[in-house]
């Protein structure tokens, strides 16, 4: 690591492979991807990891039901998630599978670092295979876990982690690091949960063997959550390069769904404290999507397939919709009607139209803008708006306020459309060519800023715009591009109607 270089680790959850990828998984992927792409634009060296969580009783049972061996089942299912990564244009640096040898080694070494906090005893309680966790008696309602999953009685010899010893240290950490858990409402829930008292955690299973064998034991496998959480450091090369691992963890943003926040904000930090590894910078808990107002479930048959939606409406359209429709951190409802509206109003009418008409006017000037403009106050105001937009987006992205960041970019789209209407280039083309050049230059600068703003969200669209205006979109810096010495290519529609 070089001095003064800025680093960031961005992660998605690693997904269970007992079912097909759905829109919720695509959402977590895209969220983390937006954050990773933004950081790269902002000059950070990013390590972005995703992958699949392949051990545990749930996967073993699904393989059994499918009538194939569990490793073969894992290979097939993991591949589907890899395919989804390609389909959503994920810019990941690593796709990790928990059945890989590198992870086996890493998880076992991680376990060894926790050994001073581990003891053996017997556990008896209600286990939810679907959630892969024991559910306290007082949380069981009508024979079910709070998630609605069925529970079964289990009694087994188990290794335990002294989580209870970490209660005060965790609370102290939350207090000193107010931005560790975001959004704030979720942070408060975690704090209340920890304050209500932490029990030691059962961290091994002996009733099934589809897991990582525990060092020094021949009949226990690791609790799937220790195994799964360790993926983040495996991806960094643990157990090698411990300094690098700690450094990167300190600059890490974990993107997780709200339902797995407890694992990331309570267990994982306690494990890391025990192992002497730096805690992540932030855990961002995002909300859940329903479909037409209903919870998505296989049995209801209303699970949204990301591959189908992307095929039908286009990828950047989906990426835009998911982060414009709903505040990042809150729950949202998916409907094709809402998606169609966003595409037709925000994308085709506002953004697509702006780019198309500005660039078409430049074609009327033979594809060239001429030097030496005399910018009026109106053009200067648009330049200022474009610059302010960039710095506002940076501030919002620092807080992972993806929704507002996108809002700020589209505010500039509206302002630019209004500016175009006010300046009436269709009249200037007949009466005042120098002024038309000035107006179009200001609009190009604004479009350039807009392309930077949307680039993390809609990378392919941004790339097209950059090509239209001959800009290389590499860094989110405030350089002024000289639009005067170049020939602009003829634009094609950004959001063709047939999509
Ligand atoms: O929990 N809306 O994996 P998982 C929004 N393997 N996001 C959703 C969603 C929905 N309806 N459904 C799923 C696991 N997600 C563990 C994680 S990490 C070390 C181990 C997203 O396959 C959301 O991000 O159940 C959620 O946290 C993740 O998929 C859970 O995926």
Short mmCIF file of C-alpha atoms and ligand atoms in Angstrom, two decimals:
data_model
loop_
_atom_site.label_atom_id
_atom_site.label_comp_id
_atom_site.label_asym_id
_atom_site.label_seq_id
_atom_site.Cartn_x
_atom_site.Cartn_y
_atom_site.Cartn_z
CA UNK A 1 0.00 0.00 0.00
CA UNK A 2 1.39 3.35 -0.98
CA UNK A 3 1.28 6.32 1.39
CA UNK A 4 -1.46 8.85 0.54
CA UNK A 5 -3.29 6.32 -1.57
CA UNK A 6 -6.96 6.04 -0.68
CA UNK A 7 -8.37 2.54 -0.28
CA UNK A 8 -11.84 1.12 0.08
CA UNK A 9 -13.28 -2.35 0.55
CA UNK A 10 -16.87 -2.70 -0.59
CA UNK A 11 -18.83 -5.90 -0.09
CA UNK A 12 -22.20 -7.43 -0.90
CA UNK A 13 -23.67 -10.19 1.25
CA UNK A 14 -22.67 -13.59 -0.07
CA UNK A 15 -25.87 -15.28 -1.13
CA UNK A 16 -27.34 -18.59 -0.09
CA UNK A 17 -27.53 -20.91 -3.02
CA UNK A 18 -30.63 -22.87 -2.06
CA UNK A 19 -32.78 -20.76 -4.40
CA UNK A 20 -32.38 -18.85 -7.65
CA UNK A 21 -31.14 -15.25 -7.63
CA UNK A 22 -33.96 -12.72 -7.47
CA UNK A 23 -34.42 -8.99 -7.66
CA UNK A 24 -33.50 -8.53 -3.97
CA UNK A 25 -30.09 -10.05 -4.58
CA UNK A 26 -29.68 -7.90 -7.69
CA UNK A 27 -30.54 -4.86 -5.55
CA UNK A 28 -27.80 -5.53 -2.97
CA UNK A 29 -25.37 -6.18 -5.81
CA UNK A 30 -26.19 -2.97 -7.63
CA UNK A 31 -26.09 -0.90 -4.43
CA UNK A 32 -22.60 -2.09 -3.58
CA UNK A 33 -21.58 -1.68 -7.21
CA UNK A 34 -22.70 1.95 -7.25
CA UNK A 35 -20.69 2.64 -4.10
CA UNK A 36 -17.63 0.85 -5.51
CA UNK A 37 -17.82 2.62 -8.87
CA UNK A 38 -18.22 5.99 -7.20
CA UNK A 39 -15.17 5.38 -5.02
CA UNK A 40 -13.12 4.47 -8.08
CA UNK A 41 -14.26 7.63 -9.83
CA UNK A 42 -13.25 9.52 -6.74
CA UNK A 43 -9.69 8.20 -6.95
CA UNK A 44 -9.85 5.32 -4.45
CA UNK A 45 -8.24 1.95 -5.01
CA UNK A 46 -11.19 -0.34 -4.48
CA UNK A 47 -11.51 -3.99 -3.65
CA UNK A 48 -15.09 -5.02 -4.30
CA UNK A 49 -16.15 -8.52 -3.31
CA UNK A 50 -19.27 -10.62 -3.70
CA UNK A 51 -20.00 -14.33 -3.86
CA UNK A 52 -21.97 -17.29 -2.60
CA UNK A 53 -22.53 -18.81 0.84
CA UNK A 54 -22.61 -22.53 0.22
CA UNK A 55 -22.48 -24.42 3.51
CA UNK A 56 -25.14 -25.25 6.08
CA UNK A 57 -28.10 -27.52 6.60
CA UNK A 58 -30.33 -25.54 4.26
CA UNK A 59 -28.09 -26.09 1.26
CA UNK A 60 -27.52 -29.74 2.17
CA UNK A 61 -31.29 -30.29 2.27
CA UNK A 62 -31.90 -28.46 -1.00
CA UNK A 63 -29.30 -30.65 -2.71
CA UNK A 64 -30.97 -33.72 -1.25
CA UNK A 65 -34.35 -32.56 -2.56
CA UNK A 66 -32.82 -31.93 -5.97
CA UNK A 67 -31.41 -35.47 -5.87
CA UNK A 68 -27.82 -34.48 -6.56
CA UNK A 69 -24.61 -34.34 -4.59
CA UNK A 70 -24.17 -31.21 -2.53
CA UNK A 71 -20.94 -30.08 -4.20
CA UNK A 72 -22.46 -30.49 -7.64
CA UNK A 73 -25.57 -28.66 -6.48
CA UNK A 74 -23.38 -25.83 -5.15
CA UNK A 75 -21.48 -25.56 -8.42
CA UNK A 76 -24.68 -25.25 -10.44
CA UNK A 77 -26.33 -22.76 -8.12
CA UNK A 78 -23.27 -20.60 -7.56
CA UNK A 79 -22.92 -20.27 -11.31
CA UNK A 80 -26.39 -18.72 -11.45
CA UNK A 81 -25.30 -15.99 -9.07
CA UNK A 82 -22.17 -15.41 -11.08
CA UNK A 83 -24.38 -15.04 -14.13
CA UNK A 84 -26.43 -12.47 -12.26
CA UNK A 85 -23.26 -10.50 -11.48
CA UNK A 86 -22.63 -10.29 -15.24
CA UNK A 87 -26.27 -9.44 -15.96
CA UNK A 88 -26.26 -6.46 -13.57
CA UNK A 89 -22.82 -5.27 -14.78
CA UNK A 90 -21.18 -5.77 -11.42
CA UNK A 91 -17.63 -4.38 -11.28
CA UNK A 92 -16.50 -6.86 -8.65
CA UNK A 93 -12.84 -7.65 -8.13
CA UNK A 94 -13.58 -10.98 -6.52
CA UNK A 95 -16.39 -13.50 -6.55
CA UNK A 96 -15.83 -15.76 -3.60
CA UNK A 97 -17.34 -19.18 -2.93
CA UNK A 98 -17.21 -20.49 0.61
CA UNK A 99 -16.41 -24.00 -0.68
CA UNK A 100 -13.12 -22.83 -2.21
CA UNK A 101 -9.90 -24.12 -0.60
CA UNK A 102 -8.68 -20.54 0.03
CA UNK A 103 -11.76 -19.93 2.15
CA UNK A 104 -11.49 -23.20 4.05
CA UNK A 105 -7.97 -22.22 5.05
CA UNK A 106 -8.95 -18.67 5.93
CA UNK A 107 -12.02 -19.61 8.01
CA UNK A 108 -10.04 -22.19 9.98
CA UNK A 109 -7.23 -19.72 10.67
CA UNK A 110 -9.81 -17.14 11.68
CA UNK A 111 -11.34 -19.65 14.10
CA UNK A 112 -7.92 -20.21 15.67
CA UNK A 113 -7.62 -16.50 16.39
CA UNK A 114 -10.89 -16.69 18.33
CA UNK A 115 -9.91 -19.71 20.39
CA UNK A 116 -9.29 -17.81 23.62
CA UNK A 117 -13.00 -16.91 23.57
CA UNK A 118 -14.28 -20.38 22.64
CA UNK A 119 -15.45 -23.20 24.98
CA UNK A 120 -17.40 -26.44 24.55
CA UNK A 121 -20.81 -27.15 26.10
CA UNK A 122 -24.25 -28.51 25.20
CA UNK A 123 -26.91 -26.55 23.38
CA UNK A 124 -30.54 -27.31 23.29
CA UNK A 125 -33.08 -25.05 21.67
CA UNK A 126 -35.28 -24.17 18.70
CA UNK A 127 -33.42 -24.03 15.41
CA UNK A 128 -34.61 -22.32 12.26
CA UNK A 129 -32.88 -23.98 9.33
CA UNK A 130 -34.12 -21.27 6.98
CA UNK A 131 -32.46 -18.51 9.00
CA UNK A 132 -29.59 -20.79 10.03
CA UNK A 133 -29.89 -19.73 13.67
CA UNK A 134 -31.24 -20.78 17.04
CA UNK A 135 -34.30 -18.76 17.99
CA UNK A 136 -34.75 -17.79 21.65
CA UNK A 137 -37.88 -19.33 23.24
CA UNK A 138 -39.41 -15.90 23.87
CA UNK A 139 -39.17 -14.93 20.20
CA UNK A 140 -41.18 -17.92 18.97
CA UNK A 141 -44.70 -17.06 17.90
CA UNK A 142 -47.15 -19.82 16.93
CA UNK A 143 -44.32 -22.30 16.63
CA UNK A 144 -42.41 -20.08 14.20
CA UNK A 145 -39.32 -17.84 14.17
CA UNK A 146 -39.90 -14.05 13.90
CA UNK A 147 -39.07 -14.41 10.19
CA UNK A 148 -42.00 -16.84 9.83
CA UNK A 149 -39.66 -19.78 9.31
CA UNK A 150 -40.53 -23.11 10.98
CA UNK A 151 -38.33 -24.11 13.92
CA UNK A 152 -37.25 -27.54 15.08
CA UNK A 153 -35.97 -28.81 18.42
CA UNK A 154 -32.24 -29.44 18.39
CA UNK A 155 -29.88 -30.56 21.07
CA UNK A 156 -26.22 -30.89 20.37
CA UNK A 157 -22.79 -30.56 21.77
CA UNK A 158 -21.48 -27.25 20.58
CA UNK A 159 -18.61 -24.85 20.74
CA UNK A 160 -19.57 -21.45 22.08
CA UNK A 161 -18.14 -18.00 21.55
CA UNK A 162 -18.08 -15.75 24.63
CA UNK A 163 -20.23 -13.09 23.04
CA UNK A 164 -21.46 -11.99 26.47
CA UNK A 165 -17.97 -10.70 27.21
CA UNK A 166 -18.25 -8.26 24.32
CA UNK A 167 -21.44 -6.49 25.28
CA UNK A 168 -19.79 -3.45 26.89
CA UNK A 169 -17.04 -3.20 24.31
CA UNK A 170 -19.59 -3.25 21.51
CA UNK A 171 -21.76 -0.60 23.14
CA UNK A 172 -18.71 1.54 23.71
CA UNK A 173 -17.72 1.10 20.06
CA UNK A 174 -21.17 2.08 18.78
CA UNK A 175 -21.09 5.13 21.01
CA UNK A 176 -17.67 6.25 19.79
CA UNK A 177 -18.47 5.52 16.14
CA UNK A 178 -21.90 7.00 15.48
CA UNK A 179 -21.67 6.24 11.74
CA UNK A 180 -20.71 2.61 12.17
CA UNK A 181 -24.28 1.40 11.61
CA UNK A 182 -26.44 3.23 9.08
CA UNK A 183 -29.32 4.15 8.83
CA UNK A 184 -29.76 5.55 12.31
CA UNK A 185 -33.07 3.76 13.04
CA UNK A 186 -31.34 0.43 12.44
CA UNK A 187 -28.44 1.55 14.60
CA UNK A 188 -30.82 2.17 17.47
CA UNK A 189 -32.34 -1.30 17.05
CA UNK A 190 -28.90 -2.89 17.25
CA UNK A 191 -27.98 -0.88 20.34
CA UNK A 192 -31.23 -1.88 22.05
CA UNK A 193 -30.64 -5.50 21.17
CA UNK A 194 -27.12 -5.44 22.63
CA UNK A 195 -28.29 -3.53 25.71
CA UNK A 196 -30.94 -6.17 26.35
CA UNK A 197 -28.09 -8.61 27.05
CA UNK A 198 -25.89 -10.81 24.88
CA UNK A 199 -25.73 -14.56 25.39
CA UNK A 200 -22.79 -16.68 24.34
CA UNK A 201 -23.16 -17.86 20.78
CA UNK A 202 -23.24 -21.46 19.62
CA UNK A 203 -20.70 -21.55 16.78
CA UNK A 204 -20.46 -25.18 15.72
CA UNK A 205 -22.76 -27.93 14.48
CA UNK A 206 -22.36 -31.67 14.78
CA UNK A 207 -25.69 -32.88 13.35
CA UNK A 208 -24.58 -32.46 9.73
CA UNK A 209 -21.25 -32.26 8.00
CA UNK A 210 -21.76 -29.83 5.11
CA UNK A 211 -19.49 -27.18 6.52
CA UNK A 212 -15.93 -26.28 7.36
CA UNK A 213 -14.38 -28.71 9.83
CA UNK A 214 -13.31 -27.08 13.05
CA UNK A 215 -9.58 -27.19 13.76
CA UNK A 216 -8.88 -29.90 16.35
CA UNK A 217 -12.33 -31.53 16.23
CA UNK A 218 -13.41 -34.45 14.08
CA UNK A 219 -17.20 -34.17 14.34
CA UNK A 220 -17.98 -30.45 14.36
CA UNK A 221 -18.35 -28.06 11.48
CA UNK A 222 -18.35 -24.31 11.78
CA UNK A 223 -21.57 -22.44 12.30
CA UNK A 224 -22.39 -21.19 8.83
CA UNK A 225 -22.38 -17.56 9.91
CA UNK A 226 -18.75 -17.58 11.13
CA UNK A 227 -17.85 -19.32 7.91
CA UNK A 228 -19.84 -16.80 5.87
CA UNK A 229 -18.63 -13.64 7.61
CA UNK A 230 -15.03 -14.74 7.22
CA UNK A 231 -15.49 -14.48 3.44
CA UNK A 232 -14.75 -10.78 3.68
CA UNK A 233 -11.22 -11.34 4.94
CA UNK A 234 -10.63 -14.40 2.74
CA UNK A 235 -11.22 -12.13 -0.21
CA UNK A 236 -8.43 -9.87 1.06
CA UNK A 237 -6.00 -12.77 1.18
CA UNK A 238 -6.26 -13.72 4.88
CA UNK A 239 -4.42 -15.42 6.59
CA UNK A 240 -1.63 -13.84 4.55
CA UNK A 241 -0.99 -10.09 4.57
CA UNK A 242 -2.59 -9.44 7.97
CA UNK A 243 -1.64 -5.74 7.92
CA UNK A 244 -3.30 -5.29 4.56
CA UNK A 245 -6.38 -7.14 5.79
CA UNK A 246 -6.69 -4.87 8.83
CA UNK A 247 -6.04 -1.73 6.82
CA UNK A 248 -8.69 -2.64 4.25
CA UNK A 249 -11.22 -3.69 6.87
CA UNK A 250 -10.85 -0.26 8.46
CA UNK A 251 -11.92 1.23 5.11
CA UNK A 252 -14.71 -1.22 4.49
CA UNK A 253 -18.36 -0.62 3.77
CA UNK A 254 -20.50 -3.74 4.11
CA UNK A 255 -23.79 -3.51 2.24
CA UNK A 256 -26.31 -5.88 3.81
CA UNK A 257 -30.05 -6.39 3.95
CA UNK A 258 -31.70 -5.24 7.19
CA UNK A 259 -32.51 -8.84 8.17
CA UNK A 260 -28.84 -9.79 8.49
CA UNK A 261 -27.71 -6.62 10.23
CA UNK A 262 -27.42 -8.31 13.62
CA UNK A 263 -24.86 -10.77 12.25
CA UNK A 264 -22.81 -7.96 10.78
CA UNK A 265 -23.18 -5.34 13.49
CA UNK A 266 -22.97 -7.54 16.58
CA UNK A 267 -21.37 -10.94 15.92
CA UNK A 268 -18.89 -9.90 13.24
CA UNK A 269 -17.42 -6.94 15.19
CA UNK A 270 -17.16 -9.12 18.30
CA UNK A 271 -15.31 -11.80 16.30
CA UNK A 272 -13.02 -9.18 14.80
CA UNK A 273 -12.29 -7.66 18.21
CA UNK A 274 -11.43 -11.11 19.49
CA UNK A 275 -9.21 -11.80 16.47
CA UNK A 276 -7.45 -8.44 16.73
CA UNK A 277 -8.54 -7.33 13.26
CA UNK A 278 -9.75 -3.78 12.59
CA UNK A 279 -13.53 -3.35 12.46
CA UNK A 280 -15.23 -2.20 9.27
CA UNK A 281 -15.84 1.49 8.77
CA UNK A 282 -19.54 1.10 8.11
CA UNK A 283 -22.35 -1.39 7.87
CA UNK A 284 -25.15 -0.13 5.71
CA UNK A 285 -28.46 -1.97 6.15
CA UNK A 286 -30.71 -1.58 3.14
CA UNK A 287 -34.44 -2.19 3.05
CA UNK A 288 -36.52 -4.91 1.44
CA UNK A 289 -38.46 -5.00 -1.80
CA UNK A 290 -41.96 -6.29 -2.07
CA UNK A 291 -43.69 -6.99 -5.39
CA UNK A 292 -46.97 -5.19 -6.07
CA UNK A 293 -47.33 -4.75 -2.32
CA UNK A 294 -46.73 -8.39 -1.44
CA UNK A 295 -43.77 -10.14 0.12
CA UNK A 296 -41.95 -12.10 -2.59
CA UNK A 297 -42.05 -15.81 -2.04
CA UNK A 298 -41.54 -18.90 -4.10
CA UNK A 299 -44.76 -20.45 -2.85
CA UNK A 300 -46.83 -17.39 -3.86
CA UNK A 301 -44.97 -17.42 -7.18
CA UNK A 302 -44.40 -13.66 -7.24
CA UNK A 303 -40.61 -13.55 -7.10
CA UNK A 304 -39.23 -11.01 -9.57
CA UNK A 305 -36.60 -12.50 -11.86
CA UNK A 306 -33.86 -9.92 -12.52
CA UNK A 307 -32.82 -11.58 -15.78
CA UNK A 308 -36.32 -11.18 -17.22
CA UNK A 309 -36.66 -7.56 -16.14
CA UNK A 310 -33.27 -6.63 -17.57
CA UNK A 311 -34.12 -8.37 -20.84
CA UNK A 312 -37.44 -6.58 -21.08
CA UNK A 313 -36.57 -3.06 -19.89
CA UNK A 314 -32.78 -2.74 -20.02
CA UNK A 315 -30.17 -2.89 -17.29
CA UNK A 316 -29.45 0.79 -16.68
CA UNK A 317 -33.18 1.39 -16.60
CA UNK A 318 -33.49 -1.09 -13.73
CA UNK A 319 -30.41 0.25 -11.95
CA UNK A 320 -31.84 3.76 -12.16
CA UNK A 321 -35.31 2.77 -11.04
CA UNK A 322 -34.21 0.92 -7.92
CA UNK A 323 -32.27 3.86 -6.56
CA UNK A 324 -34.54 6.67 -7.72
CA UNK A 325 -37.79 5.11 -6.61
CA UNK A 326 -36.82 4.39 -3.02
CA UNK A 327 -34.56 5.97 -0.40
CA UNK A 328 -31.60 3.69 0.12
CA UNK A 329 -32.16 2.16 3.56
CA UNK A 330 -35.95 2.06 3.29
CA UNK A 331 -38.26 -0.66 1.99
CA UNK A 332 -39.64 -0.40 -1.51
CA UNK A 333 -42.28 -1.86 -3.72
CA UNK A 334 -41.47 -3.17 -7.17
CA UNK A 335 -44.00 -2.86 -9.96
CA UNK A 336 -43.52 -2.86 -13.69
CA UNK A 337 -45.83 0.15 -14.00
CA UNK A 338 -43.63 2.21 -11.70
CA UNK A 339 -40.57 1.10 -13.64
CA UNK A 340 -42.17 2.01 -16.97
CA UNK A 341 -43.08 5.47 -15.66
CA UNK A 342 -39.54 6.17 -14.52
CA UNK A 343 -38.18 5.07 -17.88
CA UNK A 344 -40.56 7.13 -19.88
CA UNK A 345 -40.54 10.35 -17.79
CA UNK A 346 -37.12 10.61 -16.17
CA UNK A 347 -34.99 8.72 -18.64
CA UNK A 348 -36.50 9.12 -22.10
CA UNK A 349 -38.22 12.51 -21.69
CA UNK A 350 -35.79 14.29 -19.38
CA UNK A 351 -32.30 12.85 -19.72
CA UNK A 352 -32.57 11.25 -23.17
CA UNK A 353 -34.21 14.27 -24.67
CA UNK A 354 -31.72 16.73 -23.21
CA UNK A 355 -28.74 14.88 -24.61
CA UNK A 356 -30.41 14.27 -27.95
CA UNK A 357 -31.44 17.83 -28.60
CA UNK A 358 -28.19 19.45 -27.48
CA UNK A 359 -26.12 17.11 -29.59
CA UNK A 360 -28.43 17.42 -32.56
CA UNK A 361 -28.00 21.19 -32.46
CA UNK A 362 -24.24 20.76 -32.48
CA UNK A 363 -24.67 18.68 -35.63
CA UNK A 364 -26.38 21.68 -37.16
CA UNK A 365 -23.10 23.53 -36.60
CA UNK A 366 -21.35 20.83 -38.58
CA UNK A 367 -20.54 18.90 -35.38
CA UNK A 368 -18.18 21.60 -34.07
CA UNK A 369 -18.30 24.36 -31.43
CA UNK A 370 -16.24 27.47 -32.12
CA UNK A 371 -13.65 29.09 -29.82
CA UNK A 372 -13.79 32.37 -27.87
CA UNK A 373 -17.22 32.59 -26.37
CA UNK A 374 -18.59 35.43 -24.47
CA UNK A 375 -20.59 33.64 -21.79
CA UNK A 376 -23.63 35.43 -20.47
CA UNK A 377 -24.83 35.27 -16.86
CA UNK A 378 -27.21 32.42 -17.77
CA UNK A 379 -24.43 30.21 -19.11
CA UNK A 380 -22.23 31.04 -16.14
CA UNK A 381 -25.06 30.02 -13.82
CA UNK A 382 -25.34 26.66 -15.56
CA UNK A 383 -21.57 26.08 -15.20
CA UNK A 384 -21.88 26.85 -11.49
CA UNK A 385 -24.82 24.48 -11.14
CA UNK A 386 -22.86 21.72 -12.82
CA UNK A 387 -19.90 22.19 -10.48
CA UNK A 388 -22.05 22.40 -7.39
CA UNK A 389 -23.85 19.24 -8.41
CA UNK A 390 -20.56 17.32 -8.48
CA UNK A 391 -19.57 18.41 -4.98
CA UNK A 392 -23.05 17.79 -3.59
CA UNK A 393 -23.07 14.30 -5.04
CA UNK A 394 -19.71 13.59 -3.43
CA UNK A 395 -21.03 14.65 -0.01
CA UNK A 396 -24.16 12.50 -0.38
CA UNK A 397 -22.25 9.47 -1.63
CA UNK A 398 -19.96 9.75 1.39
CA UNK A 399 -23.09 8.96 3.44
CA UNK A 400 -24.34 6.34 0.95
CA UNK A 401 -27.37 8.53 0.33
CA UNK A 402 -27.68 7.09 -3.16
CA UNK A 403 -31.23 8.25 -3.64
CA UNK A 404 -30.52 11.93 -2.95
CA UNK A 405 -27.33 11.79 -5.01
CA UNK A 406 -29.32 10.63 -7.99
CA UNK A 407 -31.92 13.29 -7.22
CA UNK A 408 -29.27 16.02 -7.32
CA UNK A 409 -28.03 14.79 -10.71
CA UNK A 410 -31.54 14.79 -12.13
CA UNK A 411 -32.12 18.23 -10.75
CA UNK A 412 -29.34 19.37 -13.06
CA UNK A 413 -31.04 17.52 -15.90
CA UNK A 414 -34.20 19.58 -15.24
CA UNK A 415 -32.23 22.82 -14.95
CA UNK A 416 -30.47 22.07 -18.21
CA UNK A 417 -33.74 21.36 -19.97
CA UNK A 418 -35.16 24.59 -18.62
CA UNK A 419 -32.05 26.49 -19.72
CA UNK A 420 -32.44 25.01 -23.21
CA UNK A 421 -36.09 26.07 -23.35
CA UNK A 422 -35.23 29.57 -22.12
CA UNK A 423 -32.33 30.06 -24.51
CA UNK A 424 -34.30 28.81 -27.51
CA UNK A 425 -31.42 27.42 -29.61
CA UNK A 426 -33.87 26.86 -32.47
CA UNK A 427 -34.12 30.67 -32.76
CA UNK A 428 -30.43 31.34 -32.10
CA UNK A 429 -29.51 29.12 -34.98
CA UNK A 430 -31.21 31.62 -37.26
CA UNK A 431 -30.16 34.83 -35.51
CA UNK A 432 -27.03 34.53 -33.39
CA UNK A 433 -24.53 31.73 -34.06
CA UNK A 434 -21.85 32.94 -31.53
CA UNK A 435 -24.46 32.93 -28.76
CA UNK A 436 -25.67 29.51 -29.88
CA UNK A 437 -22.10 28.25 -29.49
CA UNK A 438 -21.93 29.65 -25.97
CA UNK A 439 -25.27 28.10 -25.01
CA UNK A 440 -24.35 24.70 -26.41
CA UNK A 441 -20.94 24.78 -24.72
CA UNK A 442 -22.58 25.43 -21.35
CA UNK A 443 -24.99 22.59 -22.02
CA UNK A 444 -22.15 20.26 -22.95
CA UNK A 445 -20.41 21.07 -19.69
CA UNK A 446 -23.60 20.34 -17.84
CA UNK A 447 -24.10 17.07 -19.74
CA UNK A 448 -20.53 16.10 -18.92
CA UNK A 449 -21.22 16.64 -15.22
CA UNK A 450 -24.47 14.69 -15.53
CA UNK A 451 -22.62 11.80 -17.15
CA UNK A 452 -20.20 11.73 -14.23
CA UNK A 453 -23.08 11.88 -11.79
CA UNK A 454 -24.95 8.98 -13.35
CA UNK A 455 -21.84 6.92 -14.16
CA UNK A 456 -21.88 4.83 -10.96
CA UNK A 457 -25.62 4.25 -11.34
CA UNK A 458 -25.90 3.79 -15.10
CA UNK A 459 -22.42 2.94 -16.33
CA UNK A 460 -23.38 2.01 -19.88
CA UNK A 461 -25.49 5.13 -20.40
CA UNK A 462 -22.72 7.33 -19.01
CA UNK A 463 -20.24 5.66 -21.33
CA UNK A 464 -22.46 6.46 -24.32
CA UNK A 465 -22.75 10.10 -23.28
CA UNK A 466 -19.00 10.37 -22.75
CA UNK A 467 -18.52 9.09 -26.29
CA UNK A 468 -21.03 11.61 -27.67
CA UNK A 469 -19.05 14.48 -26.12
CA UNK A 470 -15.57 12.98 -26.59
CA UNK A 471 -14.79 12.84 -22.88
CA UNK A 472 -12.88 10.06 -21.18
CA UNK A 473 -14.82 9.45 -17.99
CA UNK A 474 -12.15 8.17 -15.65
CA UNK A 475 -12.03 10.40 -12.61
CA UNK A 476 -14.66 12.44 -10.82
CA UNK A 477 -12.53 15.57 -10.92
CA UNK A 478 -13.49 19.08 -11.80
CA UNK A 479 -11.37 19.59 -14.88
CA UNK A 480 -12.89 21.76 -17.54
CA UNK A 481 -12.99 20.02 -20.85
CA UNK A 482 -12.31 22.03 -23.92
CA UNK A 483 -15.18 21.32 -26.24
CA UNK A 484 -13.83 23.52 -28.99
CA UNK A 485 -11.20 21.52 -30.84
CA UNK A 486 -13.20 18.52 -31.71
CA UNK A 487 -15.75 17.00 -34.00
CA UNK A 488 -18.82 15.67 -32.19
CA UNK A 489 -20.23 12.40 -33.49
CA UNK A 490 -23.93 12.16 -34.37
CA UNK A 491 -25.89 11.02 -31.31
CA UNK A 492 -28.21 8.04 -31.21
CA UNK A 493 -31.11 7.88 -28.72
CA UNK A 494 -30.00 6.90 -25.21
CA UNK A 495 -33.22 5.11 -24.35
CA UNK A 496 -34.74 3.78 -27.54
CA UNK A 497 -38.46 3.27 -27.26
CA UNK A 498 -38.44 -0.43 -28.19
CA UNK A 499 -36.58 -1.40 -24.95
O1 LIG B 1 -28.59 -13.97 4.26
N1 LIG B 1 -35.35 -7.14 -0.94
O2 LIG B 1 -28.07 -14.78 2.16
P1 LIG B 1 -29.42 -14.54 1.34
C1 LIG B 1 -34.14 -6.61 -0.83
N2 LIG B 1 -25.91 -15.93 3.11
N3 LIG B 1 -33.01 -7.32 -0.66
C2 LIG B 1 -33.12 -8.64 -0.60
C3 LIG B 1 -34.38 -9.28 -0.70
C4 LIG B 1 -35.54 -8.46 -0.88
N4 LIG B 1 -36.75 -8.95 -1.01
N5 LIG B 1 -34.15 -10.61 -0.59
C5 LIG B 1 -32.81 -10.78 -0.44
C6 LIG B 1 -27.83 -14.54 3.48
N6 LIG B 1 -32.19 -9.60 -0.45
C7 LIG B 1 -26.45 -14.93 3.94
C8 LIG B 1 -25.56 -13.70 3.95
S1 LIG B 1 -23.22 -12.50 4.36
C9 LIG B 1 -21.78 -12.85 5.15
C10 LIG B 1 -24.17 -13.95 4.44
C11 LIG B 1 -30.73 -9.36 -0.36
O3 LIG B 1 -29.29 -15.31 0.08
C12 LIG B 1 -30.38 -8.60 0.92
O4 LIG B 1 -29.18 -7.90 0.71
O5 LIG B 1 -30.58 -14.76 2.20
C13 LIG B 1 -30.16 -9.72 1.89
O6 LIG B 1 -29.38 -9.35 3.02
C14 LIG B 1 -29.41 -10.69 1.02
O7 LIG B 1 -30.06 -10.60 -0.26
C15 LIG B 1 -29.56 -12.06 1.68
O8 LIG B 1 -29.27 -13.04 0.87
#
